[in-house]
Amino acid sequence: MEIKVSAADTRAQIVEAADRLFYERGFEATTFGDIASATGLSRGNFYYHFRTKDEILDAVIALRLVNTSAMLASWERASPRPADRIRSFLEILIVNRTKIMGHGCPVGTLCTELSKLDHSAAMASTGLFTLFRDWLKLQFVALGRADEADALAMHALMRSQGVATLATAFKDEAFIRREVADLKAWLGAQAPKSS
Amino acid sequence: MEIKVSAADTRAQIVEAADRLFYERGFEATTFGDIASATGLSRGNFYYHFRTKDEILDAVIALRLVNTSAMLASWERASPRPADRIRSFLEILIVNRTKIMGHGCPVGTLCTELSKLDHSAAMASTGLFTLFRDWLKLQFVALGRADEADALAMHALMRSQGVATLATAFKDEAFIRREVADLKAWLGAQAPKSS
DNA sequence: GTCTATACCTCGATAGAC
DNA sequence: GTCTATCGAGGTATAGAC
């Protein structure tokens, strides 16, 4: 059975390059020329796989939804305890610190850019946040905080976003580590009240 | 003494329109045509006052530095107590909630965009954050928390940024109010340990 | 100082050869 | 399925009349 370099492979190659470039430079600032250079494909070829640049954006968001879901699932497999799973979430600020100091959070910056552009895909990009929000909520429910689970999920998400934004502005790794430690302390204080 | 509509007035008009549009649509997405429509001036006229679009950005950042300093000074005049002054800072999330839900924080979104563009004015835009940071630090020093003042200032700034980003994504006013209340509770717990 | 006209470039998108 | 060539729109920036 021979290896088949099909249209699907080329399409995936385009989407993966666009995923990275939309993150690093922003959606609008990324040109077809940028994607062509990154993939080694010609500009014209993109239109065999997508009708417009917006369709590439849709595909990038769909890819991120899949990748994010897989990441959340891997955190669940890695840790049976909800507090450890939430710590996996908090750790990405440190794991991805270099990229974050350069380009912010991929989710937050995309949502903000699309909101400013009044882009039709703005709601779809918010779905990436919803993925994290719902998953965190489940962990807080498992922690015994069912009543406040959504507010706690939003709070954790909010602080991760704030850290990412200031880390991008100040390029301060020590700040990231300090705030992640603070978040872990906060998480530790969220254990069930009576147990 | 007659009213003199000088070049300085026209220049200020351009910068004020650019200030608003750079916030609402982003720096790159704002065109000279947008600024022309907003001011009623012609595109060509901009080049009498500025050599490039980047020079308009420099002027916008300079204007924001002045306006921000004035706002911080007004908060100092309004409240003698540092905790009340910090509360003035936290309140802007609620006062500006509509704009924030539409376009995020003017400072955070500009810093992030310029960072992604590798723009030479990125550092200058971070200066806007530094203004808040240093002012908040002074208030925490006055609160009797000299040792941790900068970390507390960054923490307050960080949470305001996180709230702005999620508010933009989810357009949730109740979330903003809840997190501001939470921030005020946090601030209340920052009173001097022994007094 | 402000305007109109336009140069020049780059972008997204299209047409058609291979 | 991928390429080259090119179009039309819209961007920044310039030239020169007023």
Short mmCIF file of N, CA and C in Angstrom, two decimals, chain B residues 10-170:
data_model
loop_
_atom_site.label_atom_id
_atom_site.label_comp_id
_atom_site.label_asym_id
_atom_site.label_seq_id
_atom_site.Cartn_x
_atom_site.Cartn_y
_atom_site.Cartn_z
N THR B 10 -6.11 70.66 13.74
CA THR B 10 -6.35 69.59 12.77
C THR B 10 -5.57 68.34 13.16
N ARG B 11 -4.34 68.56 13.55
CA ARG B 11 -3.51 67.44 13.99
C ARG B 11 -4.16 66.71 15.15
N ALA B 12 -4.64 67.47 16.13
CA ALA B 12 -5.28 66.86 17.30
C ALA B 12 -6.53 66.08 16.89
N GLN B 13 -7.25 66.64 15.91
CA GLN B 13 -8.46 65.98 15.42
C GLN B 13 -8.11 64.62 14.81
N ILE B 14 -7.03 64.58 14.04
CA ILE B 14 -6.59 63.33 13.41
C ILE B 14 -6.20 62.31 14.50
N VAL B 15 -5.44 62.77 15.47
CA VAL B 15 -4.95 61.85 16.51
C VAL B 15 -6.11 61.31 17.34
N GLU B 16 -7.08 62.17 17.64
CA GLU B 16 -8.22 61.71 18.44
C GLU B 16 -9.07 60.68 17.68
N ALA B 17 -9.25 60.93 16.39
CA ALA B 17 -10.01 59.96 15.59
C ALA B 17 -9.24 58.64 15.48
N ALA B 18 -7.93 58.75 15.27
CA ALA B 18 -7.10 57.54 15.16
C ALA B 18 -7.10 56.78 16.49
N ASP B 19 -7.08 57.52 17.58
CA ASP B 19 -7.11 56.91 18.91
C ASP B 19 -8.34 56.01 19.04
N ARG B 20 -9.48 56.56 18.68
CA ARG B 20 -10.73 55.80 18.80
C ARG B 20 -10.75 54.61 17.83
N LEU B 21 -10.35 54.85 16.59
CA LEU B 21 -10.42 53.80 15.57
C LEU B 21 -9.41 52.69 15.81
N PHE B 22 -8.20 53.06 16.23
CA PHE B 22 -7.20 52.03 16.55
C PHE B 22 -7.73 51.13 17.67
N TYR B 23 -8.47 51.71 18.58
CA TYR B 23 -9.07 50.92 19.66
C TYR B 23 -10.19 50.04 19.13
N GLU B 24 -11.10 50.62 18.39
CA GLU B 24 -12.30 49.87 17.97
C GLU B 24 -12.00 48.80 16.92
N ARG B 25 -11.11 49.13 15.98
CA ARG B 25 -10.87 48.20 14.86
C ARG B 25 -9.49 47.57 14.88
N GLY B 26 -8.59 48.14 15.67
CA GLY B 26 -7.20 47.71 15.63
C GLY B 26 -6.37 48.65 14.78
N PHE B 27 -5.07 48.65 15.00
CA PHE B 27 -4.17 49.57 14.29
C PHE B 27 -4.09 49.24 12.80
N GLU B 28 -3.78 48.00 12.48
CA GLU B 28 -3.62 47.62 11.08
C GLU B 28 -4.91 47.72 10.29
N ALA B 29 -6.01 47.34 10.91
CA ALA B 29 -7.29 47.31 10.19
C ALA B 29 -7.84 48.71 9.95
N THR B 30 -7.32 49.70 10.66
CA THR B 30 -7.77 51.08 10.45
C THR B 30 -7.04 51.69 9.26
N THR B 31 -7.78 52.18 8.29
CA THR B 31 -7.16 52.76 7.09
C THR B 31 -7.23 54.29 7.15
N PHE B 32 -6.45 54.92 6.29
CA PHE B 32 -6.52 56.38 6.19
C PHE B 32 -7.91 56.81 5.76
N GLY B 33 -8.57 55.98 4.98
CA GLY B 33 -9.93 56.28 4.59
C GLY B 33 -10.86 56.33 5.79
N ASP B 34 -10.66 55.42 6.73
CA ASP B 34 -11.47 55.41 7.96
C ASP B 34 -11.28 56.71 8.73
N ILE B 35 -10.01 57.13 8.86
CA ILE B 35 -9.72 58.35 9.61
C ILE B 35 -10.25 59.57 8.86
N ALA B 36 -10.16 59.50 7.53
CA ALA B 36 -10.69 60.61 6.72
C ALA B 36 -12.20 60.74 6.92
N SER B 37 -12.91 59.61 6.90
CA SER B 37 -14.36 59.65 7.12
C SER B 37 -14.70 60.20 8.49
N ALA B 38 -13.94 59.77 9.49
CA ALA B 38 -14.24 60.17 10.87
C ALA B 38 -13.96 61.65 11.11
N THR B 39 -12.98 62.21 10.41
CA THR B 39 -12.61 63.60 10.66
C THR B 39 -13.20 64.57 9.64
N GLY B 40 -13.59 64.05 8.47
CA GLY B 40 -14.05 64.92 7.40
C GLY B 40 -12.90 65.55 6.63
N LEU B 41 -11.69 65.08 6.92
CA LEU B 41 -10.51 65.58 6.19
C LEU B 41 -10.20 64.65 5.03
N SER B 42 -9.35 65.11 4.14
CA SER B 42 -8.95 64.27 3.01
C SER B 42 -7.70 63.46 3.39
N ARG B 43 -7.58 62.32 2.72
CA ARG B 43 -6.42 61.45 2.99
C ARG B 43 -5.11 62.19 2.84
N GLY B 44 -4.99 62.93 1.75
CA GLY B 44 -3.73 63.61 1.44
C GLY B 44 -3.28 64.57 2.52
N ASN B 45 -4.24 65.15 3.18
CA ASN B 45 -3.93 66.14 4.21
C ASN B 45 -3.15 65.54 5.39
N PHE B 46 -3.36 64.26 5.62
CA PHE B 46 -2.67 63.62 6.75
C PHE B 46 -1.16 63.76 6.63
N TYR B 47 -0.71 63.81 5.38
CA TYR B 47 0.74 63.81 5.16
C TYR B 47 1.36 65.18 5.33
N TYR B 48 0.51 66.16 5.57
CA TYR B 48 1.07 67.45 5.99
C TYR B 48 1.44 67.37 7.47
N HIS B 49 0.66 66.59 8.22
CA HIS B 49 0.85 66.53 9.68
C HIS B 49 1.71 65.34 10.11
N PHE B 50 1.71 64.27 9.32
CA PHE B 50 2.48 63.07 9.66
C PHE B 50 3.12 62.51 8.40
N ARG B 51 4.29 61.95 8.56
CA ARG B 51 4.96 61.38 7.39
C ARG B 51 4.46 59.98 7.06
N THR B 52 4.11 59.21 8.11
CA THR B 52 3.67 57.84 7.90
C THR B 52 2.55 57.49 8.89
N LYS B 53 1.92 56.36 8.66
CA LYS B 53 0.90 55.86 9.59
C LYS B 53 1.52 55.56 10.94
N ASP B 54 2.75 55.09 10.95
CA ASP B 54 3.42 54.79 12.20
C ASP B 54 3.59 56.04 13.06
N GLU B 55 3.77 57.20 12.40
CA GLU B 55 3.90 58.43 13.17
C GLU B 55 2.56 58.80 13.83
N ILE B 56 1.46 58.45 13.18
CA ILE B 56 0.15 58.67 13.80
C ILE B 56 0.03 57.78 15.03
N LEU B 57 0.50 56.54 14.90
CA LEU B 57 0.48 55.63 16.04
C LEU B 57 1.29 56.20 17.20
N ASP B 58 2.47 56.71 16.91
CA ASP B 58 3.29 57.32 17.96
C ASP B 58 2.52 58.44 18.66
N ALA B 59 1.83 59.25 17.86
CA ALA B 59 1.07 60.37 18.44
C ALA B 59 -0.09 59.85 19.28
N VAL B 60 -0.72 58.75 18.84
CA VAL B 60 -1.84 58.17 19.60
C VAL B 60 -1.34 57.67 20.95
N ILE B 61 -0.19 56.98 20.92
CA ILE B 61 0.36 56.48 22.19
C ILE B 61 0.71 57.64 23.12
N ALA B 62 1.30 58.70 22.55
CA ALA B 62 1.64 59.88 23.35
C ALA B 62 0.38 60.49 23.96
N LEU B 63 -0.68 60.57 23.16
CA LEU B 63 -1.95 61.12 23.66
C LEU B 63 -2.50 60.26 24.80
N ARG B 64 -2.43 58.96 24.61
CA ARG B 64 -2.94 58.06 25.65
C ARG B 64 -2.13 58.16 26.94
N LEU B 65 -0.84 58.36 26.79
CA LEU B 65 -0.01 58.53 27.98
C LEU B 65 -0.46 59.78 28.76
N VAL B 66 -0.72 60.86 28.02
CA VAL B 66 -1.18 62.10 28.67
C VAL B 66 -2.54 61.88 29.32
N ASN B 67 -3.47 61.30 28.57
CA ASN B 67 -4.82 61.10 29.09
C ASN B 67 -4.83 60.17 30.30
N THR B 68 -4.01 59.13 30.23
CA THR B 68 -3.96 58.18 31.34
C THR B 68 -3.39 58.85 32.59
N SER B 69 -2.33 59.61 32.41
CA SER B 69 -1.75 60.33 33.55
C SER B 69 -2.78 61.26 34.18
N ALA B 70 -3.55 61.93 33.33
CA ALA B 70 -4.57 62.84 33.85
C ALA B 70 -5.64 62.08 34.63
N MET B 71 -6.00 60.89 34.13
CA MET B 71 -7.01 60.08 34.81
C MET B 71 -6.50 59.62 36.17
N LEU B 72 -5.26 59.16 36.20
CA LEU B 72 -4.68 58.72 37.47
C LEU B 72 -4.62 59.88 38.47
N ALA B 73 -4.25 61.06 37.96
CA ALA B 73 -4.18 62.24 38.84
C ALA B 73 -5.56 62.59 39.38
N SER B 74 -6.58 62.43 38.53
CA SER B 74 -7.94 62.76 38.98
C SER B 74 -8.40 61.78 40.07
N TRP B 75 -7.98 60.54 39.95
CA TRP B 75 -8.34 59.56 40.99
C TRP B 75 -7.66 59.90 42.31
N GLU B 76 -6.45 60.45 42.20
CA GLU B 76 -5.76 60.86 43.43
C GLU B 76 -6.46 62.04 44.09
N ARG B 77 -6.89 62.97 43.26
CA ARG B 77 -7.60 64.14 43.81
C ARG B 77 -8.94 63.72 44.42
N ALA B 78 -9.58 62.73 43.82
CA ALA B 78 -10.92 62.34 44.28
C ALA B 78 -10.89 61.59 45.61
N SER B 79 -9.79 60.87 45.87
CA SER B 79 -9.74 60.04 47.08
C SER B 79 -8.40 60.17 47.77
N PRO B 80 -8.41 60.50 49.04
CA PRO B 80 -7.15 60.57 49.78
C PRO B 80 -6.62 59.19 50.16
N ARG B 81 -7.56 58.22 50.30
CA ARG B 81 -7.13 56.90 50.78
C ARG B 81 -6.74 55.99 49.61
N PRO B 82 -5.60 55.32 49.73
CA PRO B 82 -5.10 54.49 48.63
C PRO B 82 -6.07 53.39 48.21
N ALA B 83 -6.78 52.78 49.16
CA ALA B 83 -7.71 51.71 48.80
C ALA B 83 -8.83 52.25 47.91
N ASP B 84 -9.30 53.46 48.22
CA ASP B 84 -10.34 54.07 47.39
C ASP B 84 -9.81 54.38 45.99
N ARG B 85 -8.55 54.80 45.94
CA ARG B 85 -7.95 55.10 44.63
C ARG B 85 -7.86 53.84 43.78
N ILE B 86 -7.46 52.74 44.41
CA ILE B 86 -7.39 51.48 43.68
C ILE B 86 -8.79 51.05 43.24
N ARG B 87 -9.78 51.31 44.08
CA ARG B 87 -11.15 50.99 43.69
C ARG B 87 -11.58 51.80 42.46
N SER B 88 -11.10 53.02 42.34
CA SER B 88 -11.39 53.80 41.13
C SER B 88 -10.86 53.08 39.89
N PHE B 89 -9.67 52.52 40.05
CA PHE B 89 -9.09 51.75 38.94
C PHE B 89 -9.96 50.54 38.60
N LEU B 90 -10.38 49.81 39.62
CA LEU B 90 -11.19 48.61 39.38
C LEU B 90 -12.54 48.96 38.75
N GLU B 91 -13.07 50.11 39.11
CA GLU B 91 -14.39 50.51 38.63
C GLU B 91 -14.42 50.76 37.12
N ILE B 92 -13.27 51.08 36.52
CA ILE B 92 -13.31 51.38 35.08
C ILE B 92 -13.77 50.17 34.28
N LEU B 93 -13.58 48.96 34.82
CA LEU B 93 -14.09 47.77 34.13
C LEU B 93 -15.61 47.85 33.99
N ILE B 94 -16.27 48.40 35.02
CA ILE B 94 -17.74 48.52 34.97
C ILE B 94 -18.15 49.76 34.19
N VAL B 95 -17.45 50.87 34.45
CA VAL B 95 -17.78 52.12 33.75
C VAL B 95 -17.67 51.94 32.23
N ASN B 96 -16.60 51.26 31.81
CA ASN B 96 -16.35 51.08 30.37
C ASN B 96 -16.81 49.72 29.86
N ARG B 97 -17.71 49.08 30.56
CA ARG B 97 -18.08 47.70 30.22
C ARG B 97 -18.55 47.53 28.77
N THR B 98 -19.32 48.47 28.27
CA THR B 98 -19.85 48.32 26.91
C THR B 98 -18.72 48.33 25.88
N LYS B 99 -17.83 49.31 26.01
CA LYS B 99 -16.69 49.37 25.10
C LYS B 99 -15.80 48.14 25.24
N ILE B 100 -15.59 47.71 26.49
CA ILE B 100 -14.73 46.56 26.73
C ILE B 100 -15.32 45.30 26.11
N MET B 101 -16.63 45.12 26.25
CA MET B 101 -17.26 43.94 25.66
C MET B 101 -17.18 43.98 24.13
N GLY B 102 -17.06 45.17 23.59
CA GLY B 102 -16.96 45.29 22.14
C GLY B 102 -15.54 45.19 21.60
N HIS B 103 -14.59 45.79 22.32
CA HIS B 103 -13.23 45.89 21.76
C HIS B 103 -12.12 45.59 22.76
N GLY B 104 -12.44 45.11 23.92
CA GLY B 104 -11.40 44.77 24.89
C GLY B 104 -10.82 45.99 25.58
N CYS B 105 -9.69 45.80 26.24
CA CYS B 105 -9.00 46.91 26.90
C CYS B 105 -8.13 47.63 25.86
N PRO B 106 -8.19 48.96 25.81
CA PRO B 106 -7.41 49.70 24.81
C PRO B 106 -5.90 49.45 24.94
N VAL B 107 -5.44 49.29 26.17
CA VAL B 107 -4.00 49.09 26.38
C VAL B 107 -3.59 47.67 26.03
N GLY B 108 -4.27 46.70 26.62
CA GLY B 108 -3.90 45.31 26.40
C GLY B 108 -3.99 44.90 24.95
N THR B 109 -5.06 45.32 24.27
CA THR B 109 -5.22 44.89 22.86
C THR B 109 -4.19 45.56 21.95
N LEU B 110 -3.82 46.79 22.28
CA LEU B 110 -2.79 47.46 21.46
C LEU B 110 -1.43 46.79 21.66
N CYS B 111 -1.08 46.54 22.91
CA CYS B 111 0.20 45.87 23.19
C CYS B 111 0.28 44.52 22.49
N THR B 112 -0.78 43.76 22.56
CA THR B 112 -0.79 42.43 21.95
C THR B 112 -0.68 42.54 20.43
N GLU B 113 -1.44 43.46 19.83
CA GLU B 113 -1.38 43.59 18.37
C GLU B 113 0.03 44.00 17.92
N LEU B 114 0.60 44.99 18.60
CA LEU B 114 1.93 45.48 18.19
C LEU B 114 2.99 44.41 18.41
N SER B 115 2.81 43.61 19.45
CA SER B 115 3.76 42.52 19.70
C SER B 115 3.71 41.51 18.55
N LYS B 116 2.52 41.17 18.11
CA LYS B 116 2.37 40.21 17.00
C LYS B 116 2.94 40.77 15.71
N LEU B 117 2.81 42.07 15.53
CA LEU B 117 3.31 42.69 14.30
C LEU B 117 4.81 42.95 14.37
N ASP B 118 5.42 42.64 15.51
CA ASP B 118 6.83 42.98 15.72
C ASP B 118 7.05 44.46 15.43
N HIS B 119 6.12 45.27 15.87
CA HIS B 119 6.14 46.70 15.56
C HIS B 119 7.11 47.43 16.48
N SER B 120 7.78 48.43 15.92
CA SER B 120 8.78 49.15 16.71
C SER B 120 8.15 49.94 17.86
N ALA B 121 6.85 50.19 17.80
CA ALA B 121 6.19 50.94 18.86
C ALA B 121 5.66 50.04 19.97
N ALA B 122 5.97 48.74 19.92
CA ALA B 122 5.45 47.81 20.92
C ALA B 122 5.90 48.20 22.33
N MET B 123 7.17 48.55 22.46
CA MET B 123 7.68 48.93 23.78
C MET B 123 6.99 50.20 24.29
N ALA B 124 6.79 51.16 23.39
CA ALA B 124 6.12 52.40 23.77
C ALA B 124 4.71 52.11 24.29
N SER B 125 4.03 51.17 23.66
CA SER B 125 2.67 50.86 24.11
C SER B 125 2.68 50.19 25.48
N THR B 126 3.71 49.41 25.76
CA THR B 126 3.83 48.81 27.09
C THR B 126 3.98 49.90 28.16
N GLY B 127 4.50 51.06 27.75
CA GLY B 127 4.61 52.20 28.67
C GLY B 127 3.27 52.61 29.25
N LEU B 128 2.19 52.35 28.52
CA LEU B 128 0.86 52.64 29.05
C LEU B 128 0.56 51.75 30.25
N PHE B 129 0.93 50.50 30.13
CA PHE B 129 0.78 49.58 31.26
C PHE B 129 1.65 50.02 32.44
N THR B 130 2.87 50.46 32.11
CA THR B 130 3.80 50.87 33.17
C THR B 130 3.24 52.03 33.98
N LEU B 131 2.52 52.91 33.30
CA LEU B 131 1.87 54.03 33.99
C LEU B 131 0.92 53.52 35.08
N PHE B 132 0.07 52.59 34.71
CA PHE B 132 -0.86 51.99 35.68
C PHE B 132 -0.10 51.23 36.75
N ARG B 133 0.88 50.45 36.28
CA ARG B 133 1.65 49.63 37.21
C ARG B 133 2.31 50.47 38.29
N ASP B 134 3.01 51.53 37.89
CA ASP B 134 3.72 52.36 38.86
C ASP B 134 2.75 53.09 39.79
N TRP B 135 1.63 53.53 39.23
CA TRP B 135 0.64 54.23 40.04
C TRP B 135 0.02 53.28 41.07
N LEU B 136 -0.35 52.08 40.63
CA LEU B 136 -0.91 51.10 41.55
C LEU B 136 0.11 50.73 42.62
N LYS B 137 1.36 50.61 42.21
CA LYS B 137 2.43 50.29 43.15
C LYS B 137 2.50 51.35 44.26
N LEU B 138 2.43 52.60 43.87
CA LEU B 138 2.44 53.69 44.87
C LEU B 138 1.29 53.55 45.86
N GLN B 139 0.14 53.17 45.34
CA GLN B 139 -1.02 53.03 46.23
C GLN B 139 -0.82 51.87 47.21
N PHE B 140 -0.24 50.79 46.72
CA PHE B 140 -0.02 49.65 47.61
C PHE B 140 1.06 49.96 48.64
N VAL B 141 2.04 50.76 48.23
CA VAL B 141 3.03 51.22 49.21
C VAL B 141 2.33 52.04 50.29
N ALA B 142 1.45 52.93 49.86
CA ALA B 142 0.70 53.77 50.81
C ALA B 142 -0.21 52.92 51.70
N LEU B 143 -0.59 51.76 51.17
CA LEU B 143 -1.43 50.84 51.95
C LEU B 143 -0.61 50.08 52.99
N GLY B 144 0.68 50.26 52.96
CA GLY B 144 1.54 49.58 53.92
C GLY B 144 2.08 48.25 53.42
N ARG B 145 2.05 48.07 52.10
CA ARG B 145 2.54 46.81 51.53
C ARG B 145 3.74 47.05 50.62
N ALA B 146 4.68 47.85 51.12
CA ALA B 146 5.82 48.27 50.30
C ALA B 146 6.56 47.09 49.67
N ASP B 147 6.78 46.04 50.45
CA ASP B 147 7.58 44.93 49.96
C ASP B 147 6.97 44.24 48.75
N GLU B 148 5.64 44.06 48.78
CA GLU B 148 4.99 43.35 47.68
C GLU B 148 4.27 44.28 46.72
N ALA B 149 4.51 45.58 46.85
CA ALA B 149 3.71 46.56 46.11
C ALA B 149 3.70 46.29 44.60
N ASP B 150 4.85 46.01 44.03
CA ASP B 150 4.89 45.81 42.58
C ASP B 150 4.15 44.54 42.18
N ALA B 151 4.33 43.48 42.94
CA ALA B 151 3.63 42.23 42.63
C ALA B 151 2.12 42.40 42.77
N LEU B 152 1.70 43.16 43.77
CA LEU B 152 0.26 43.41 43.95
C LEU B 152 -0.27 44.27 42.80
N ALA B 153 0.52 45.25 42.38
CA ALA B 153 0.12 46.08 41.24
C ALA B 153 -0.04 45.24 39.98
N MET B 154 0.92 44.38 39.73
CA MET B 154 0.84 43.50 38.56
C MET B 154 -0.34 42.55 38.66
N HIS B 155 -0.62 42.09 39.88
CA HIS B 155 -1.75 41.18 40.06
C HIS B 155 -3.07 41.87 39.74
N ALA B 156 -3.23 43.10 40.23
CA ALA B 156 -4.46 43.84 39.95
C ALA B 156 -4.60 44.12 38.46
N LEU B 157 -3.49 44.51 37.85
CA LEU B 157 -3.46 44.77 36.40
C LEU B 157 -3.79 43.49 35.63
N MET B 158 -3.20 42.40 36.06
CA MET B 158 -3.41 41.11 35.40
C MET B 158 -4.88 40.73 35.42
N ARG B 159 -5.50 40.86 36.58
CA ARG B 159 -6.91 40.47 36.66
C ARG B 159 -7.81 41.39 35.86
N SER B 160 -7.48 42.67 35.80
CA SER B 160 -8.29 43.58 34.97
C SER B 160 -8.18 43.19 33.50
N GLN B 161 -6.99 42.75 33.09
CA GLN B 161 -6.80 42.31 31.71
C GLN B 161 -7.56 41.02 31.41
N GLY B 162 -7.53 40.10 32.36
CA GLY B 162 -8.25 38.85 32.17
C GLY B 162 -9.74 39.08 32.05
N VAL B 163 -10.25 39.96 32.90
CA VAL B 163 -11.68 40.28 32.85
C VAL B 163 -12.04 40.89 31.50
N ALA B 164 -11.20 41.81 31.03
CA ALA B 164 -11.47 42.47 29.75
C ALA B 164 -11.50 41.46 28.60
N THR B 165 -10.53 40.55 28.58
CA THR B 165 -10.46 39.58 27.48
C THR B 165 -11.68 38.66 27.46
N LEU B 166 -12.04 38.12 28.62
CA LEU B 166 -13.20 37.21 28.65
C LEU B 166 -14.50 37.97 28.42
N ALA B 167 -14.56 39.21 28.87
CA ALA B 167 -15.76 40.01 28.64
C ALA B 167 -15.96 40.25 27.14
N THR B 168 -14.85 40.44 26.43
CA THR B 168 -14.93 40.63 24.99
C THR B 168 -15.41 39.36 24.29
N ALA B 169 -14.92 38.22 24.76
CA ALA B 169 -15.28 36.95 24.13
C ALA B 169 -16.72 36.56 24.43
N PHE B 170 -17.13 36.71 25.69
CA PHE B 170 -18.45 36.19 26.10
C PHE B 170 -19.53 37.27 26.20
#
